[in-house]
Short mmCIF file of C-alpha atoms and ligand atoms in Angstrom, two decimals:
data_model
loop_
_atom_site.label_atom_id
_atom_site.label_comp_id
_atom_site.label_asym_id
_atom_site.label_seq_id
_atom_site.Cartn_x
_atom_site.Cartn_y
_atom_site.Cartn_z
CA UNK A 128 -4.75 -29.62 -11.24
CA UNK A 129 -4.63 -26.83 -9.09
CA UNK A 130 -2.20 -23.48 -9.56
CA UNK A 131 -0.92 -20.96 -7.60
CA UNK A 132 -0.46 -17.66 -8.49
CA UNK A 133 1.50 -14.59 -7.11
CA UNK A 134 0.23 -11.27 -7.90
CA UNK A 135 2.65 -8.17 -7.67
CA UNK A 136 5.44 -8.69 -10.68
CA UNK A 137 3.42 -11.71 -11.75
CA UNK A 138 0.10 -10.59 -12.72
CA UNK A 139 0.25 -7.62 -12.34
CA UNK A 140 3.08 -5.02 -13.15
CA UNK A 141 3.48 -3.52 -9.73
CA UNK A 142 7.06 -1.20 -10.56
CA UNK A 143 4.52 0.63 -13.45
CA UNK A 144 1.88 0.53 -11.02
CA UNK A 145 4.16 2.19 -8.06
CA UNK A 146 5.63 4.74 -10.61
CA UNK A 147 2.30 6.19 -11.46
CA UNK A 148 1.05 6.48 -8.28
CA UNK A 149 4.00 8.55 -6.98
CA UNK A 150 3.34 10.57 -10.04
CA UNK A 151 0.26 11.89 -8.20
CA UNK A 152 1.88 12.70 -5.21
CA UNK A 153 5.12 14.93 -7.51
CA UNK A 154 2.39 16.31 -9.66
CA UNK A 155 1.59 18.32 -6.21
CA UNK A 156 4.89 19.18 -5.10
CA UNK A 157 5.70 16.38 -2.95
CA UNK A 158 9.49 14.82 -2.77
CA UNK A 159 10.58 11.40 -2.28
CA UNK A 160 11.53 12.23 1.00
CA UNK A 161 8.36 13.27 1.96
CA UNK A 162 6.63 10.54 0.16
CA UNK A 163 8.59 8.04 2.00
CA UNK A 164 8.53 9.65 5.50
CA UNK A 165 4.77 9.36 5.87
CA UNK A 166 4.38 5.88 3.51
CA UNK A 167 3.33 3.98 6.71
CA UNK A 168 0.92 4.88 9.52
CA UNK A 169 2.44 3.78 12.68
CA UNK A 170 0.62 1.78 14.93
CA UNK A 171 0.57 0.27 18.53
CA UNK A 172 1.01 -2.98 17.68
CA UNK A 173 4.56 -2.11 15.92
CA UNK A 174 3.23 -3.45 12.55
CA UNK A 175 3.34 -0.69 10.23
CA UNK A 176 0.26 -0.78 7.45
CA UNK A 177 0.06 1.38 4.27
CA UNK A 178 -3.37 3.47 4.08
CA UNK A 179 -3.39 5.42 1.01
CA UNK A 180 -6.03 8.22 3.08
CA UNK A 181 -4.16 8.28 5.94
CA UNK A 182 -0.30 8.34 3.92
CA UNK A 183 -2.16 11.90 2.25
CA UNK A 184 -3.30 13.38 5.21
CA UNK A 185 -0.18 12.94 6.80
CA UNK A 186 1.71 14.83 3.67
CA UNK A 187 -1.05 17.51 3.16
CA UNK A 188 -0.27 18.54 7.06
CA UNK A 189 3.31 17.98 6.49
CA UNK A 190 2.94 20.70 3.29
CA UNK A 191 0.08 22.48 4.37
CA UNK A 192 -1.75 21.56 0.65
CA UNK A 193 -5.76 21.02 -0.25
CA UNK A 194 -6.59 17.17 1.12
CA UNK A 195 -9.79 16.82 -0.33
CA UNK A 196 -8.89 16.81 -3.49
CA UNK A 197 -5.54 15.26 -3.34
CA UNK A 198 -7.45 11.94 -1.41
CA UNK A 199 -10.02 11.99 -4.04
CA UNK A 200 -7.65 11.82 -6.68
CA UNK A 201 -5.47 8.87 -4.88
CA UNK A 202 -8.67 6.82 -4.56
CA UNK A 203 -9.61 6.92 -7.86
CA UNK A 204 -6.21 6.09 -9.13
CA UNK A 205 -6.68 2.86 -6.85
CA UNK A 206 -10.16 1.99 -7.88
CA UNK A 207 -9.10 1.06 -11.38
CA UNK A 208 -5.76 -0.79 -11.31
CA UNK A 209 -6.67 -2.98 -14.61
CA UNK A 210 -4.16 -0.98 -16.48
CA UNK A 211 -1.29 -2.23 -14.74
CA UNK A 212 -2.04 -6.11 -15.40
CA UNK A 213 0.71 -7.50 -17.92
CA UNK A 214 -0.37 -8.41 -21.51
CA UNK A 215 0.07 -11.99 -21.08
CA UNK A 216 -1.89 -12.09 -17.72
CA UNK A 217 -5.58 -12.67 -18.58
CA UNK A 218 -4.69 -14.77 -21.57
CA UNK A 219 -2.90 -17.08 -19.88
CA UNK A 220 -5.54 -16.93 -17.40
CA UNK A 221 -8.25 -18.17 -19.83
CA UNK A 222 -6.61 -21.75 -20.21
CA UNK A 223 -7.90 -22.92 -16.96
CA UNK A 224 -11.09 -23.18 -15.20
CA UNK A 225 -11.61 -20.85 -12.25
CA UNK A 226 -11.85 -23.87 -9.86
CA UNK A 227 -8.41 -24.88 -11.00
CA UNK A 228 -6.75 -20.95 -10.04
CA UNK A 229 -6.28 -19.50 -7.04
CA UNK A 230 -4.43 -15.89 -6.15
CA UNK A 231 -2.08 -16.28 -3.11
CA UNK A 232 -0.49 -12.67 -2.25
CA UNK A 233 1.36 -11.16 0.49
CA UNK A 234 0.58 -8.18 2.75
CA UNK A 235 -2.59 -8.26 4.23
CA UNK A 236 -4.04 -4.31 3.66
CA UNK A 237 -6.76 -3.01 2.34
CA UNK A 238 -4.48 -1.19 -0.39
CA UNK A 239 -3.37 -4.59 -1.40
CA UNK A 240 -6.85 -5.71 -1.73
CA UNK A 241 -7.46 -2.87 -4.04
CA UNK A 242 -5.42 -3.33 -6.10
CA UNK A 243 -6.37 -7.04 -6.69
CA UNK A 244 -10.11 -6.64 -6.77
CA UNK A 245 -9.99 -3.49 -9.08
CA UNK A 246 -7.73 -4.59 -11.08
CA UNK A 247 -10.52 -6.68 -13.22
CA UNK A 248 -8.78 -10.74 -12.82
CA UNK A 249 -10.27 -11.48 -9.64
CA UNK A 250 -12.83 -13.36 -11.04
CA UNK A 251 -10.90 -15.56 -12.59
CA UNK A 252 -10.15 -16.93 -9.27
CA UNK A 253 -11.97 -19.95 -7.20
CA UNK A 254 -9.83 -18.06 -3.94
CA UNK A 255 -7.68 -14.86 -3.19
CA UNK A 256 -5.95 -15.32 -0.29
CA UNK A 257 -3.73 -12.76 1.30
CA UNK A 258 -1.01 -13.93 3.72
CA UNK A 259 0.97 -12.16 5.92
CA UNK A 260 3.87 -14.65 6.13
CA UNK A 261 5.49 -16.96 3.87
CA UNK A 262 3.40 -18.86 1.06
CA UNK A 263 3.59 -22.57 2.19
CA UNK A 264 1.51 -23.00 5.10
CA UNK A 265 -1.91 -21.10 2.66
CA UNK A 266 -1.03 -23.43 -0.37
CA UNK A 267 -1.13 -26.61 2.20
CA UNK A 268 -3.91 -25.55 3.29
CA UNK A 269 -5.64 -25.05 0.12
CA UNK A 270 -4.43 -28.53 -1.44
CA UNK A 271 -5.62 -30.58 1.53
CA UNK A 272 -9.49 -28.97 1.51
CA UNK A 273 -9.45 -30.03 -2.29
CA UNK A 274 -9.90 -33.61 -3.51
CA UNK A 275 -6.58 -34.63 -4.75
CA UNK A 276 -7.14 -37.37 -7.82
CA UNK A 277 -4.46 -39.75 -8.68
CA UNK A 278 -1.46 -38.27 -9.89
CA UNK A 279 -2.60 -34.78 -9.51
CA UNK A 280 -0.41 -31.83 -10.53
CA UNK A 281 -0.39 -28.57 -8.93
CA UNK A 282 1.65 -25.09 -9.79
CA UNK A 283 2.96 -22.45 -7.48
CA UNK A 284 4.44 -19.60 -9.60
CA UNK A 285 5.77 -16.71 -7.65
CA UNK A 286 8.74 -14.16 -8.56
CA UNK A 287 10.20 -14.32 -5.23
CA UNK A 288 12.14 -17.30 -3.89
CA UNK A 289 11.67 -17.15 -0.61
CA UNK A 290 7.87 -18.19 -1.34
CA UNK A 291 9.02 -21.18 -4.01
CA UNK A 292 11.70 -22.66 -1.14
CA UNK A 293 8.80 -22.65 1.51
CA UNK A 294 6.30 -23.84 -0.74
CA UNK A 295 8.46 -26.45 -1.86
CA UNK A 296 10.21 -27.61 1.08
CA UNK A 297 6.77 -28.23 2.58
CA UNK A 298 5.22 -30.23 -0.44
CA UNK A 299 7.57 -31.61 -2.26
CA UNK A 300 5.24 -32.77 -4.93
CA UNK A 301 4.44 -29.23 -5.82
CA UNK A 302 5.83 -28.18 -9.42
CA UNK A 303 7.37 -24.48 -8.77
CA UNK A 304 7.95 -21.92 -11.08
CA UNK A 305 10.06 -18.86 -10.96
CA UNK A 306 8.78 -16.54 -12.67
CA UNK A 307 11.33 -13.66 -13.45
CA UNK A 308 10.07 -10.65 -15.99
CA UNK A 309 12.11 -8.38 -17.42
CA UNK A 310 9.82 -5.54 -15.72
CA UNK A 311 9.41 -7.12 -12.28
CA UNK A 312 10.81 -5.04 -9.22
CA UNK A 313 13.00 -7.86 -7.79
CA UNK A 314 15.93 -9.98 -8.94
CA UNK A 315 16.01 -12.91 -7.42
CA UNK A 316 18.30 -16.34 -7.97
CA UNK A 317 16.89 -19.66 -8.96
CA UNK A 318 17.94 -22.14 -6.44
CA UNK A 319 17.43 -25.84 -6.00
CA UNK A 320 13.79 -25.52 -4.87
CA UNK A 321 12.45 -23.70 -7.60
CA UNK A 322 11.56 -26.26 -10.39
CA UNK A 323 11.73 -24.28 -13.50
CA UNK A 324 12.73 -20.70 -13.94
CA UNK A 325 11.30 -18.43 -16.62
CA UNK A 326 10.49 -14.74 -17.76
CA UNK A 327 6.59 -14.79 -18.93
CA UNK A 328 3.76 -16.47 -18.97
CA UNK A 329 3.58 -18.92 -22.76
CA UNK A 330 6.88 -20.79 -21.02
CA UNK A 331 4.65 -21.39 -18.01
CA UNK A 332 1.87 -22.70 -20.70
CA UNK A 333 4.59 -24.77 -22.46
CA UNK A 334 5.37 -26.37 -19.14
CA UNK A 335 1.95 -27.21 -17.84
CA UNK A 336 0.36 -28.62 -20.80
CA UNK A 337 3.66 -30.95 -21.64
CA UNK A 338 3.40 -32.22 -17.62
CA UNK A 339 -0.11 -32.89 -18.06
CA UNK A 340 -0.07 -34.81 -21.38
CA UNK A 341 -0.95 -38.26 -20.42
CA UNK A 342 1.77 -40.77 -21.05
CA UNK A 343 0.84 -43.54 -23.63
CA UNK A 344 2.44 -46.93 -22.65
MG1 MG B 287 5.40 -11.08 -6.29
#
């Protein structure tokens, strides 16, 4: 059995995580606005990236304020980002064998990376793999490298659907889950690709131990 885990409004409780870090940047004055005029660094290539450094440079000129401080204080917020996994994460996490997990994320940046390797789950993970398109193609990928026994089941839970249609629509034999907290940032609609839909992580536990029960005949 293999599964496939999402991280932002999954694992981890990105909307808390994104409210506290703005907090640093209000704490010195800065507006919404502001904040959101500089978020991304342009770049030639026409794919904006998010650099926390370079987003408080580009305010501290903007505002004319002390960037030393201000970057040291943004970097340390990022180099512990264990507070902002949910409750149920890392217990849920403990059922399975690290061989059996593996962390499939979007948006290939360093800040993404992070916040998944300093958040303190990471090595609960055989492979973190950050995509910069939709989830399908990585998941394939993964499944075919791994010896597949009889019957095997695997999991892809993600909270956004877009990921469980591609996933799905490319191996149908993948069991997806929609997993929709209460907290996460995004509210999307269960559709016909997404296998089950639920709000935390003990349904998800109900659902993979009663699929894996072997069948007496
Ligand atoms: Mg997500």
């Amino acid at each position: 059995m293999l599964i496939f885990l999402d991280f932002d409004d999954v694992l981890f409780n990105t909307k808390k995580f994104k409210d506290a870090y703005f907090s640093l940047f209000k704490k010195r004055g800065v507006s919404r606005d502001i904040f959101d005029k500089f978020y991304y660094t342009p770049s030639d290539s026409g794919i904006d990236r998010y650099c926390p450094v370079n987003h408080v440079k580009r305010i501290c000129k903007e505002l004319n304020l002390n960037y030393s401080d201000f970057k040291d204080d943004v970097l340390e917020f990022v180099g512990d980002t264990s507070r902002y996994i949910f409750g149920d994460s890392v217990s849920f996490l403990n059922n399975f064998s690290k061989n059996e997990l593996y962390l499939v994320s979007f948006s290939k940046t360093d800040f993404q990376k992070s916040k998944i390797f300093n958040s303190g789950i990471a090595n609960h993970f055989c492979k973190i793999k950050i995509v910069n398109e939709l989830k399908g193609d990585a998941i394939n990928e993964i499944i075919k490298n791994n010896k597949i026994k009889y019957n095997q089941k695997n999991y892809f839970i993600d909270d956004r659907v877009e990921h469980l249609t591609d996933a799905k629509i490319k191996n149908p034999n993948l069991t997806t889950i929609f997993l929709l907290r209460k907290e996460g940032r995004y509210k999307d609609r269960k559709n016909k690709y997404c296998d089950y839909k639920v709000s935390n992580f003990n349904e998800i536990l109900k659902i993979i131990k009663q699929k894996n029960v072997k069948k007496i005949s």
